[in-house]
Amino acid sequence: MDGRKRGTGATTLTDVAQLAGVSLATASKAMNGVSQVRAETRQRVLDAAATLSFTPNPFAKALNSATTGTIGMLTQDLDNRFVLPVLLGAEDAFGAGSTSVLLADARSDSIRERHQLGMLLAKRVDGLLVVGRTTNPRASLTAGLKVPVVYVYAPSDDPADLSFTPDNFDAGRQAVDHLLSRGRRRIAFINGDPSYSAAQDRVAGATSRLAEEGLSLVGGADLFGPWGERWGRRCTESLVESGVQFDALLCGSDQLARGALDQLRESRRSVPDDVAVMGFDNWDLLAEEARPPLTSVEMNLEQLGRSAALELVAAIGGTTARGVRRGAVRVVPRESTGSWLHTDGGGTSADTGTRETGTS
Amino acid sequence: MDGRKRGTGATTLTDVAQLAGVSLATASKAMNGVSQVRAETRQRVLDAAATLSFTPNPFAKALNSATTGTIGMLTQDLDNRFVLPVLLGAEDAFGAGSTSVLLADARSDSIRERHQLGMLLAKRVDGLLVVGRTTNPRASLTAGLKVPVVYVYAPSDDPADLSFTPDNFDAGRQAVDHLLSRGRRRIAFINGDPSYSAAQDRVAGATSRLAEEGLSLVGGADLFGPWGERWGRRCTESLVESGVQFDALLCGSDQLARGALDQLRESRRSVPDDVAVMGFDNWDLLAEEARPPLTSVEMNLEQLGRSAALELVAAIGGTTARGVRRGAVRVVPRESTGSWLHTDGGGTSADTGTRETGTS
DNA sequence: TTGTAAGCGTTATCAG
DNA sequence: CTGATAACGCTTACAA
């Protein structure tokens, strides 16, 4: 359409300079606010740029600025509900600045991950955000890279790297805290797959908090099984049948908790009056529609992604940080832990409560 | 570390040429396989490149090739479980080629969407994939853009654009087909939010298929309500209480179906013996853990993303296509529709069926 | 077949 | 304060 020899046809700084009646160099300075340019001149250039709706070519720019305004987000498994919020937070944080995000997914394949890494590097990203699939530590990729890398969700196994991961240990502690605050003392813990550090850390946190009260989990601390409602049901069933007394059921995930709730209903245990139930992850879809709505621990994944992004930007800027940062979590109370144990909410008496144990 | 005046320190084509003992131009030709280069020379260059682990600077490349090897993925709402598979499919399809994906999320804000669009364009993407939040048609963004745009999930409201969206109408038809094949004839439909075209299309498809058999939905075709288990339960309850006879319950989503299953259990209706239940979306997490496991319609979102990506690549290549393409869907049978109506469990006769109705 | 040189759009240096 | 001019790394006529 355009008589030029080459070029994209987009308006260039030269066009702007021409319209503004200044030299290319001056136009550049005016646009970037650097160097001394008379206010009037700058305005003229800016106006010209606006009229032509000029957008600087980022490639020409990147060609001599050593930084490209792009970061790579390398996910291990995009098809994972936990990475979504992380992605969102990160994208948001970057977008607020002016860096944009190049996405690459490894599909849980380390060969493919290597390949994607190469591709991202070839695109000259300024930094890398590596988003894991679980909270289990993962192999570091940092060796030999000249760009900063930040790991999110799955921390790097190299302590010299910087990682962000949710604080599952504290999540366990806070959960117990919450249950204690509801007057529960006989807490059972149904857990997920033991190969997940999330499962291990959550129960460890819970145990630790209980120990401070001189308590321990009833029914044992090793009720591991597949994540999922089915195991939640089965495990709850055995627990009930075993005759172990418990007034709270802490479940390693909301899914497990859903199964537990179903089973408790069938066993005619009232929630929360007989048994308080809570989960982890605060997956609204499951938690809010549960009967009763499920108290859960929000892992603040979006915030985690945001923090990681911010820190990556900082690292690109030159700062160097290392170690594993554990993102804050918080309990979101709903009805499943809604009542103080043995109140006469429904109509019963009995104040066998042990509130005096409270430490604060 | 390096005495150069500027530059990133990365090895350049000039380095390669030097090592190979040829001119810059020859090196370039050798690398790109164009023009006539003696095989031996090319090999020498390739070797040199390998030794230096040379990666061409994409910016320098883009600067004179009019195409950048990057597409923009503009999502309306990343925090949506339906976009994940689409993203995955698209990323995969692009990755297979050598285009990479720039991600931008609009957070359901049209102002922000405009902004992100601008940013993507400023980055000189070769094309745009616009991923919607629902399957409702959305405002076209194509006007005035010089890069091709393909819409996924939410189709564009401009028929001149190219859109990919799941075939909800056919999903409704196939669902009914499946239920009919199980001997069910009194089918009730519980639906989600009527403002979703998915809800409308699914029930329309179901109705259409039933009509072919001279049937219609029992309990009416307007049981719309909020997506979610709660509505599934409530709606099922009224249905049961209303005394309407039904041998199948088709639910507008797996979530609704989960609610329905719960309610049916409480109403002592056996699934699938008394009532077959099925949903849409085939959300494994819900469907597989349901009691019994839930038959559902798989919307093939990943494939949808892949197709859209492929078509975008084609469009960048110069082809022009328009209109709305509806992605194929398929029923995934599980136990909730597992039995032929009125068998007696183990393996009986009873051919009360109406198989002869089949049109083909 | 290979090399020279002219861009691509910007920024940075250094004179005016 | 402004303007030539030389990079940045690569592709591509055009010569040799």
PDB file of N, CA, C and O in Angstrom, chain A residues 55 58-59 63 68-69 78 84 88 91-92 100-105 107 112 116 122-124 229-230 233 258 265-266 283 285 288-289 291 302, chain B residues 55 58-59 63 68-69 78 84 88 91 100-105 107 112 116 122-124 229-230 233 258 265-266 283 285 288-289 291 302:
ATOM      1  N   THR A  55       4.031   5.030  18.084  1.00  0.00           N
ATOM      2  CA  THR A  55       4.446   4.094  19.132  1.00  0.00           C
ATOM      3  C   THR A  55       5.873   3.680  18.835  1.00  0.00           C
ATOM      4  O   THR A  55       6.146   3.153  17.768  1.00  0.00           O
ATOM      5  N   PRO A  58       9.586  -1.227  19.845  1.00  0.00           N
ATOM      6  CA  PRO A  58      10.292  -1.807  20.988  1.00  0.00           C
ATOM      7  C   PRO A  58      11.530  -2.590  20.572  1.00  0.00           C
ATOM      8  O   PRO A  58      12.442  -2.779  21.358  1.00  0.00           O
ATOM      9  N   PHE A  59      11.556  -3.028  19.338  1.00  0.00           N
ATOM     10  CA  PHE A  59      12.702  -3.819  18.888  1.00  0.00           C
ATOM     11  C   PHE A  59      13.907  -2.932  18.660  1.00  0.00           C
ATOM     12  O   PHE A  59      15.012  -3.245  19.089  1.00  0.00           O
ATOM     13  N   LEU A  63      17.250  -2.955  20.936  1.00  0.00           N
ATOM     14  CA  LEU A  63      18.511  -3.219  20.247  1.00  0.00           C
ATOM     15  C   LEU A  63      19.690  -2.513  20.893  1.00  0.00           C
ATOM     16  O   LEU A  63      20.818  -2.964  20.818  1.00  0.00           O
ATOM     17  N   THR A  68      14.886  -5.579  27.781  1.00  0.00           N
ATOM     18  CA  THR A  68      13.879  -5.728  26.737  1.00  0.00           C
ATOM     19  C   THR A  68      12.447  -5.466  27.200  1.00  0.00           C
ATOM     20  O   THR A  68      11.525  -5.487  26.407  1.00  0.00           O
ATOM     21  N   GLY A  69      12.271  -5.249  28.484  1.00  0.00           N
ATOM     22  CA  GLY A  69      10.922  -5.002  28.971  1.00  0.00           C
ATOM     23  C   GLY A  69      10.029  -6.226  28.909  1.00  0.00           C
ATOM     24  O   GLY A  69       8.806  -6.122  28.851  1.00  0.00           O
ATOM     25  N   LEU A  78       0.435 -25.774  33.295  1.00  0.00           N
ATOM     26  CA  LEU A  78      -0.581 -24.726  33.261  1.00  0.00           C
ATOM     27  C   LEU A  78      -1.940 -25.238  33.694  1.00  0.00           C
ATOM     28  O   LEU A  78      -2.772 -24.490  34.192  1.00  0.00           O
ATOM     29  N   LEU A  84      -3.096 -20.691  38.452  1.00  0.00           N
ATOM     30  CA  LEU A  84      -3.895 -19.589  37.933  1.00  0.00           C
ATOM     31  C   LEU A  84      -3.733 -18.312  38.740  1.00  0.00           C
ATOM     32  O   LEU A  84      -3.365 -17.271  38.204  1.00  0.00           O
ATOM     33  N   LEU A  88      -2.035 -14.784  37.644  1.00  0.00           N
ATOM     34  CA  LEU A  88      -2.816 -13.563  37.656  1.00  0.00           C
ATOM     35  C   LEU A  88      -2.093 -12.489  38.440  1.00  0.00           C
ATOM     36  O   LEU A  88      -1.920 -11.356  37.978  1.00  0.00           O
ATOM     37  N   GLU A  91       1.094 -11.432  36.545  1.00  0.00           N
ATOM     38  CA  GLU A  91       0.768 -10.658  35.347  1.00  0.00           C
ATOM     39  C   GLU A  91       0.356  -9.242  35.747  1.00  0.00           C
ATOM     40  O   GLU A  91       0.754  -8.263  35.137  1.00  0.00           O
ATOM     41  N   ASP A  92      -0.418  -9.185  36.788  1.00  0.00           N
ATOM     42  CA  ASP A  92      -0.904  -7.903  37.264  1.00  0.00           C
ATOM     43  C   ASP A  92       0.247  -7.008  37.701  1.00  0.00           C
ATOM     44  O   ASP A  92       0.331  -5.848  37.311  1.00  0.00           O
ATOM     45  N   SER A 100       6.193  -6.836  30.005  1.00  0.00           N
ATOM     46  CA  SER A 100       5.151  -7.762  29.616  1.00  0.00           C
ATOM     47  C   SER A 100       5.641  -9.186  29.764  1.00  0.00           C
ATOM     48  O   SER A 100       6.828  -9.457  29.918  1.00  0.00           O
ATOM     49  N   VAL A 101       4.679 -10.086  29.724  1.00  0.00           N
ATOM     50  CA  VAL A 101       4.934 -11.458  30.133  1.00  0.00           C
ATOM     51  C   VAL A 101       4.881 -12.431  28.966  1.00  0.00           C
ATOM     52  O   VAL A 101       3.875 -12.530  28.274  1.00  0.00           O
ATOM     53  N   LEU A 102       5.954 -13.134  28.784  1.00  0.00           N
ATOM     54  CA  LEU A 102       6.014 -14.168  27.767  1.00  0.00           C
ATOM     55  C   LEU A 102       5.723 -15.497  28.448  1.00  0.00           C
ATOM     56  O   LEU A 102       6.401 -15.874  29.394  1.00  0.00           O
ATOM     57  N   LEU A 103       4.725 -16.199  27.951  1.00  0.00           N
ATOM     58  CA  LEU A 103       4.292 -17.413  28.626  1.00  0.00           C
ATOM     59  C   LEU A 103       4.820 -18.670  27.948  1.00  0.00           C
ATOM     60  O   LEU A 103       4.787 -18.798  26.736  1.00  0.00           O
ATOM     61  N   ALA A 104       5.295 -19.602  28.750  1.00  0.00           N
ATOM     62  CA  ALA A 104       5.725 -20.881  28.185  1.00  0.00           C
ATOM     63  C   ALA A 104       5.410 -21.987  29.178  1.00  0.00           C
ATOM     64  O   ALA A 104       5.692 -21.868  30.371  1.00  0.00           O
ATOM     65  N   ASP A 105       4.823 -23.039  28.697  1.00  0.00           N
ATOM     66  CA  ASP A 105       4.445 -24.127  29.594  1.00  0.00           C
ATOM     67  C   ASP A 105       5.237 -25.385  29.271  1.00  0.00           C
ATOM     68  O   ASP A 105       5.431 -25.736  28.108  1.00  0.00           O
ATOM     69  N   ARG A 107       4.495 -28.485  30.460  1.00  0.00           N
ATOM     70  CA  ARG A 107       3.674 -29.695  30.515  1.00  0.00           C
ATOM     71  C   ARG A 107       4.313 -30.790  31.359  1.00  0.00           C
ATOM     72  O   ARG A 107       4.301 -31.970  30.999  1.00  0.00           O
ATOM     73  N   ARG A 112      11.043 -30.793  27.960  1.00  0.00           N
ATOM     74  CA  ARG A 112      10.315 -29.688  27.381  1.00  0.00           C
ATOM     75  C   ARG A 112      10.583 -28.393  28.142  1.00  0.00           C
ATOM     76  O   ARG A 112      10.638 -27.321  27.564  1.00  0.00           O
ATOM     77  N   GLN A 116      11.772 -24.931  26.527  1.00  0.00           N
ATOM     78  CA  GLN A 116      11.052 -23.671  26.699  1.00  0.00           C
ATOM     79  C   GLN A 116      11.970 -22.609  27.299  1.00  0.00           C
ATOM     80  O   GLN A 116      11.911 -21.440  26.948  1.00  0.00           O
ATOM     81  N   ALA A 122      16.228 -17.137  24.374  1.00  0.00           N
ATOM     82  CA  ALA A 122      16.484 -16.667  23.017  1.00  0.00           C
ATOM     83  C   ALA A 122      15.703 -15.399  22.740  1.00  0.00           C
ATOM     84  O   ALA A 122      16.122 -14.550  21.966  1.00  0.00           O
ATOM     85  N   LYS A 123      14.553 -15.275  23.384  1.00  0.00           N
ATOM     86  CA  LYS A 123      13.745 -14.074  23.201  1.00  0.00           C
ATOM     87  C   LYS A 123      14.283 -12.923  24.033  1.00  0.00           C
ATOM     88  O   LYS A 123      13.695 -11.866  24.102  1.00  0.00           O
ATOM     89  N   ARG A 124      15.366 -13.204  24.722  1.00  0.00           N
ATOM     90  CA  ARG A 124      16.047 -12.164  25.498  1.00  0.00           C
ATOM     91  C   ARG A 124      15.208 -11.566  26.623  1.00  0.00           C
ATOM     92  O   ARG A 124      15.186 -10.342  26.798  1.00  0.00           O
ATOM     93  N   GLU A 229     -12.298 -36.243  47.210  1.00  0.00           N
ATOM     94  CA  GLU A 229     -13.430 -36.449  48.107  1.00  0.00           C
ATOM     95  C   GLU A 229     -13.551 -37.884  48.585  1.00  0.00           C
ATOM     96  O   GLU A 229     -13.906 -38.161  49.724  1.00  0.00           O
ATOM     97  N   ARG A 230     -13.260 -38.788  47.688  1.00  0.00           N
ATOM     98  CA  ARG A 230     -13.435 -40.186  48.010  1.00  0.00           C
ATOM     99  C   ARG A 230     -12.650 -40.560  49.270  1.00  0.00           C
ATOM    100  O   ARG A 230     -13.176 -41.159  50.202  1.00  0.00           O
ATOM    101  N   ARG A 233     -14.103 -39.159  52.360  1.00  0.00           N
ATOM    102  CA  ARG A 233     -15.243 -39.923  52.874  1.00  0.00           C
ATOM    103  C   ARG A 233     -14.778 -41.180  53.596  1.00  0.00           C
ATOM    104  O   ARG A 233     -15.147 -41.452  54.746  1.00  0.00           O
ATOM    105  N   ARG A 258     -14.767 -31.754  51.707  1.00  0.00           N
ATOM    106  CA  ARG A 258     -16.083 -32.002  51.133  1.00  0.00           C
ATOM    107  C   ARG A 258     -16.490 -33.453  51.332  1.00  0.00           C
ATOM    108  O   ARG A 258     -17.632 -33.759  51.683  1.00  0.00           O
ATOM    109  N   ARG A 265     -22.422 -36.310  57.458  1.00  0.00           N
ATOM    110  CA  ARG A 265     -23.882 -36.196  57.363  1.00  0.00           C
ATOM    111  C   ARG A 265     -24.508 -37.578  57.378  1.00  0.00           C
ATOM    112  O   ARG A 265     -25.490 -37.827  58.066  1.00  0.00           O
ATOM    113  N   GLU A 266     -23.879 -38.476  56.634  1.00  0.00           N
ATOM    114  CA  GLU A 266     -24.440 -39.828  56.602  1.00  0.00           C
ATOM    115  C   GLU A 266     -24.287 -40.533  57.936  1.00  0.00           C
ATOM    116  O   GLU A 266     -25.078 -41.409  58.273  1.00  0.00           O
ATOM    117  N   TRP A 283     -10.900 -22.862  48.331  1.00  0.00           N
ATOM    118  CA  TRP A 283     -11.400 -22.908  46.962  1.00  0.00           C
ATOM    119  C   TRP A 283     -12.873 -22.548  47.013  1.00  0.00           C
ATOM    120  O   TRP A 283     -13.719 -23.378  47.339  1.00  0.00           O
ATOM    121  N   LEU A 285     -15.358 -22.253  45.176  1.00  0.00           N
ATOM    122  CA  LEU A 285     -16.347 -23.111  44.537  1.00  0.00           C
ATOM    123  C   LEU A 285     -16.747 -24.280  45.416  1.00  0.00           C
ATOM    124  O   LEU A 285     -17.910 -24.674  45.484  1.00  0.00           O
ATOM    125  N   GLU A 288     -17.760 -22.576  49.459  1.00  0.00           N
ATOM    126  CA  GLU A 288     -18.993 -21.823  49.654  1.00  0.00           C
ATOM    127  C   GLU A 288     -20.243 -22.648  49.420  1.00  0.00           C
ATOM    128  O   GLU A 288     -21.303 -22.362  49.962  1.00  0.00           O
ATOM    129  N   GLU A 289     -20.124 -23.668  48.589  1.00  0.00           N
ATOM    130  CA  GLU A 289     -21.300 -24.460  48.281  1.00  0.00           C
ATOM    131  C   GLU A 289     -21.420 -25.692  49.178  1.00  0.00           C
ATOM    132  O   GLU A 289     -22.338 -26.499  49.025  1.00  0.00           O
ATOM    133  N   ARG A 291     -22.061 -27.967  52.528  1.00  0.00           N
ATOM    134  CA  ARG A 291     -23.116 -27.930  53.558  1.00  0.00           C
ATOM    135  C   ARG A 291     -22.555 -28.414  54.875  1.00  0.00           C
ATOM    136  O   ARG A 291     -22.307 -29.611  55.008  1.00  0.00           O
ATOM    137  N   GLU A 302      -2.521 -15.381  44.838  1.00  0.00           N
ATOM    138  CA  GLU A 302      -2.388 -14.229  43.961  1.00  0.00           C
ATOM    139  C   GLU A 302      -1.353 -13.258  44.515  1.00  0.00           C
ATOM    140  O   GLU A 302      -0.508 -12.727  43.784  1.00  0.00           O
TER     141      GLU A 302
ATOM    142  N   THR B  55      22.864 -17.351  19.568  1.00  0.00           N
ATOM    143  CA  THR B  55      21.415 -17.215  19.391  1.00  0.00           C
ATOM    144  C   THR B  55      21.158 -15.888  18.719  1.00  0.00           C
ATOM    145  O   THR B  55      21.531 -14.849  19.249  1.00  0.00           O
ATOM    146  N   PRO B  58      16.592 -11.626  18.460  1.00  0.00           N
ATOM    147  CA  PRO B  58      15.277 -11.521  17.816  1.00  0.00           C
ATOM    148  C   PRO B  58      14.885 -10.084  17.528  1.00  0.00           C
ATOM    149  O   PRO B  58      14.069  -9.834  16.639  1.00  0.00           O
ATOM    150  N   PHE B  59      15.469  -9.162  18.252  1.00  0.00           N
ATOM    151  CA  PHE B  59      15.096  -7.762  18.043  1.00  0.00           C
ATOM    152  C   PHE B  59      15.704  -7.240  16.763  1.00  0.00           C
ATOM    153  O   PHE B  59      15.041  -6.597  15.954  1.00  0.00           O
ATOM    154  N   LEU B  63      13.577  -6.258  13.483  1.00  0.00           N
ATOM    155  CA  LEU B  63      13.724  -4.893  12.987  1.00  0.00           C
ATOM    156  C   LEU B  63      13.608  -4.818  11.471  1.00  0.00           C
ATOM    157  O   LEU B  63      13.231  -3.809  10.918  1.00  0.00           O
ATOM    158  N   THR B  68       7.192 -10.553  13.947  1.00  0.00           N
ATOM    159  CA  THR B  68       7.978 -10.576  15.177  1.00  0.00           C
ATOM    160  C   THR B  68       8.024 -11.930  15.870  1.00  0.00           C
ATOM    161  O   THR B  68       8.707 -12.099  16.866  1.00  0.00           O
ATOM    162  N   GLY B  69       7.251 -12.872  15.376  1.00  0.00           N
ATOM    163  CA  GLY B  69       7.262 -14.182  16.014  1.00  0.00           C
ATOM    164  C   GLY B  69       6.587 -14.190  17.365  1.00  0.00           C
ATOM    165  O   GLY B  69       6.851 -15.061  18.193  1.00  0.00           O
ATOM    166  N   LEU B  78      -8.522 -14.039  33.624  1.00  0.00           N
ATOM    167  CA  LEU B  78      -7.642 -15.194  33.770  1.00  0.00           C
ATOM    168  C   LEU B  78      -8.117 -16.132  34.874  1.00  0.00           C
ATOM    169  O   LEU B  78      -7.870 -17.324  34.844  1.00  0.00           O
ATOM    170  N   LEU B  84      -8.324 -21.745  31.252  1.00  0.00           N
ATOM    171  CA  LEU B  84      -7.100 -22.521  31.412  1.00  0.00           C
ATOM    172  C   LEU B  84      -6.848 -23.465  30.249  1.00  0.00           C
ATOM    173  O   LEU B  84      -5.800 -23.406  29.608  1.00  0.00           O
ATOM    174  N   LEU B  88      -3.905 -23.334  27.470  1.00  0.00           N
ATOM    175  CA  LEU B  88      -2.979 -24.444  27.338  1.00  0.00           C
ATOM    176  C   LEU B  88      -2.910 -24.907  25.891  1.00  0.00           C
ATOM    177  O   LEU B  88      -1.826 -25.079  25.327  1.00  0.00           O
ATOM    178  N   GLU B  91      -1.240 -22.159  23.751  1.00  0.00           N
ATOM    179  CA  GLU B  91       0.195 -22.067  24.026  1.00  0.00           C
ATOM    180  C   GLU B  91       0.913 -23.232  23.374  1.00  0.00           C
ATOM    181  O   GLU B  91       1.970 -23.079  22.770  1.00  0.00           O
ATOM    182  N   SER B 100       5.916 -17.134  20.047  1.00  0.00           N
ATOM    183  CA  SER B 100       5.711 -17.173  21.487  1.00  0.00           C
ATOM    184  C   SER B 100       4.569 -16.260  21.882  1.00  0.00           C
ATOM    185  O   SER B 100       4.108 -15.427  21.111  1.00  0.00           O
ATOM    186  N   VAL B 101       4.111 -16.481  23.087  1.00  0.00           N
ATOM    187  CA  VAL B 101       2.855 -15.897  23.523  1.00  0.00           C
ATOM    188  C   VAL B 101       3.043 -14.822  24.573  1.00  0.00           C
ATOM    189  O   VAL B 101       3.622 -15.055  25.625  1.00  0.00           O
ATOM    190  N   LEU B 102       2.559 -13.650  24.263  1.00  0.00           N
ATOM    191  CA  LEU B 102       2.576 -12.540  25.205  1.00  0.00           C
ATOM    192  C   LEU B 102       1.225 -12.504  25.897  1.00  0.00           C
ATOM    193  O   LEU B 102       0.191 -12.417  25.238  1.00  0.00           O
ATOM    194  N   LEU B 103       1.239 -12.574  27.210  1.00  0.00           N
ATOM    195  CA  LEU B 103      -0.010 -12.686  27.947  1.00  0.00           C
ATOM    196  C   LEU B 103      -0.451 -11.353  28.540  1.00  0.00           C
ATOM    197  O   LEU B 103       0.357 -10.624  29.108  1.00  0.00           O
ATOM    198  N   ALA B 104      -1.719 -11.053  28.417  1.00  0.00           N
ATOM    199  CA  ALA B 104      -2.245  -9.840  29.042  1.00  0.00           C
ATOM    200  C   ALA B 104      -3.662 -10.099  29.506  1.00  0.00           C
ATOM    201  O   ALA B 104      -4.472 -10.640  28.760  1.00  0.00           O
ATOM    202  N   ASP B 105      -3.951  -9.741  30.717  1.00  0.00           N
ATOM    203  CA  ASP B 105      -5.283  -9.988  31.262  1.00  0.00           C
ATOM    204  C   ASP B 105      -6.009  -8.678  31.530  1.00  0.00           C
ATOM    205  O   ASP B 105      -5.430  -7.725  32.037  1.00  0.00           O
ATOM    206  N   ARG B 107      -8.868  -8.413  33.349  1.00  0.00           N
ATOM    207  CA  ARG B 107      -9.611  -8.435  34.596  1.00  0.00           C
ATOM    208  C   ARG B 107     -11.058  -7.970  34.428  1.00  0.00           C
ATOM    209  O   ARG B 107     -11.594  -7.238  35.256  1.00  0.00           O
ATOM    210  N   ARG B 112      -9.492  -1.462  30.901  1.00  0.00           N
ATOM    211  CA  ARG B 112      -8.217  -2.150  31.025  1.00  0.00           C
ATOM    212  C   ARG B 112      -7.931  -3.000  29.793  1.00  0.00           C
ATOM    213  O   ARG B 112      -6.799  -3.137  29.368  1.00  0.00           O
ATOM    214  N   GLN B 116      -4.593  -2.907  27.635  1.00  0.00           N
ATOM    215  CA  GLN B 116      -3.766  -4.079  27.368  1.00  0.00           C
ATOM    216  C   GLN B 116      -3.615  -4.302  25.872  1.00  0.00           C
ATOM    217  O   GLN B 116      -2.550  -4.693  25.388  1.00  0.00           O
ATOM    218  N   ALA B 122       1.635  -2.312  20.859  1.00  0.00           N
ATOM    219  CA  ALA B 122       2.902  -1.585  20.943  1.00  0.00           C
ATOM    220  C   ALA B 122       4.068  -2.555  20.894  1.00  0.00           C
ATOM    221  O   ALA B 122       5.139  -2.233  20.393  1.00  0.00           O
ATOM    222  N   LYS B 123       3.838  -3.746  21.425  1.00  0.00           N
ATOM    223  CA  LYS B 123       4.891  -4.762  21.391  1.00  0.00           C
ATOM    224  C   LYS B 123       4.989  -5.412  20.017  1.00  0.00           C
ATOM    225  O   LYS B 123       5.729  -6.364  19.828  1.00  0.00           O
ATOM    226  N   ARG B 124       4.190  -4.948  19.122  1.00  0.00           N
ATOM    227  CA  ARG B 124       4.222  -5.408  17.728  1.00  0.00           C
ATOM    228  C   ARG B 124       3.922  -6.892  17.563  1.00  0.00           C
ATOM    229  O   ARG B 124       4.634  -7.595  16.837  1.00  0.00           O
ATOM    230  N   GLU B 229     -24.003 -25.600  43.230  1.00  0.00           N
ATOM    231  CA  GLU B 229     -24.642 -26.770  43.809  1.00  0.00           C
ATOM    232  C   GLU B 229     -25.939 -26.454  44.538  1.00  0.00           C
ATOM    233  O   GLU B 229     -26.903 -27.213  44.498  1.00  0.00           O
ATOM    234  N   ARG B 230     -25.917 -25.313  45.189  1.00  0.00           N
ATOM    235  CA  ARG B 230     -27.079 -24.964  45.983  1.00  0.00           C
ATOM    236  C   ARG B 230     -28.342 -24.978  45.128  1.00  0.00           C
ATOM    237  O   ARG B 230     -29.343 -25.594  45.473  1.00  0.00           O
ATOM    238  N   ARG B 233     -29.453 -28.378  44.149  1.00  0.00           N
ATOM    239  CA  ARG B 233     -30.198 -29.083  45.208  1.00  0.00           C
ATOM    240  C   ARG B 233     -31.632 -28.580  45.297  1.00  0.00           C
ATOM    241  O   ARG B 233     -32.595 -29.348  45.266  1.00  0.00           O
ATOM    242  N   ARG B 258     -23.876 -31.928  40.699  1.00  0.00           N
ATOM    243  CA  ARG B 258     -23.438 -32.379  42.015  1.00  0.00           C
ATOM    244  C   ARG B 258     -24.511 -32.086  43.065  1.00  0.00           C
ATOM    245  O   ARG B 258     -24.821 -32.911  43.919  1.00  0.00           O
ATOM    246  N   ARG B 265     -30.065 -38.223  46.564  1.00  0.00           N
ATOM    247  CA  ARG B 265     -29.722 -39.202  47.593  1.00  0.00           C
ATOM    248  C   ARG B 265     -30.599 -38.982  48.821  1.00  0.00           C
ATOM    249  O   ARG B 265     -31.130 -39.917  49.406  1.00  0.00           O
ATOM    250  N   GLU B 266     -30.752 -37.723  49.162  1.00  0.00           N
ATOM    251  CA  GLU B 266     -31.566 -37.445  50.343  1.00  0.00           C
ATOM    252  C   GLU B 266     -33.031 -37.769  50.107  1.00  0.00           C
ATOM    253  O   GLU B 266     -33.748 -38.103  51.046  1.00  0.00           O
ATOM    254  N   TRP B 283     -15.932 -31.574  34.235  1.00  0.00           N
ATOM    255  CA  TRP B 283     -14.915 -31.105  35.146  1.00  0.00           C
ATOM    256  C   TRP B 283     -14.503 -32.297  36.001  1.00  0.00           C
ATOM    257  O   TRP B 283     -15.193 -32.661  36.949  1.00  0.00           O
ATOM    258  N   LEU B 285     -12.646 -33.072  38.338  1.00  0.00           N
ATOM    259  CA  LEU B 285     -12.626 -32.980  39.781  1.00  0.00           C
ATOM    260  C   LEU B 285     -13.999 -33.209  40.395  1.00  0.00           C
ATOM    261  O   LEU B 285     -14.151 -33.852  41.420  1.00  0.00           O
ATOM    262  N   GLU B 288     -15.637 -36.999  38.564  1.00  0.00           N
ATOM    263  CA  GLU B 288     -15.094 -38.294  38.953  1.00  0.00           C
ATOM    264  C   GLU B 288     -15.306 -38.629  40.411  1.00  0.00           C
ATOM    265  O   GLU B 288     -15.361 -39.791  40.801  1.00  0.00           O
ATOM    266  N   GLU B 289     -15.415 -37.587  41.227  1.00  0.00           N
ATOM    267  CA  GLU B 289     -15.569 -37.840  42.657  1.00  0.00           C
ATOM    268  C   GLU B 289     -17.030 -37.856  43.090  1.00  0.00           C
ATOM    269  O   GLU B 289     -17.334 -38.007  44.267  1.00  0.00           O
ATOM    270  N   ARG B 291     -20.908 -39.124  43.512  1.00  0.00           N
ATOM    271  CA  ARG B 291     -21.479 -40.427  43.847  1.00  0.00           C
ATOM    272  C   ARG B 291     -22.834 -40.572  43.213  1.00  0.00           C
ATOM    273  O   ARG B 291     -23.779 -39.922  43.657  1.00  0.00           O
ATOM    274  N   GLU B 302      -9.457 -27.459  25.309  1.00  0.00           N
ATOM    275  CA  GLU B 302      -8.052 -27.411  24.916  1.00  0.00           C
ATOM    276  C   GLU B 302      -7.926 -27.476  23.395  1.00  0.00           C
ATOM    277  O   GLU B 302      -7.150 -26.740  22.789  1.00  0.00           O
TER     278      GLU B 302
END
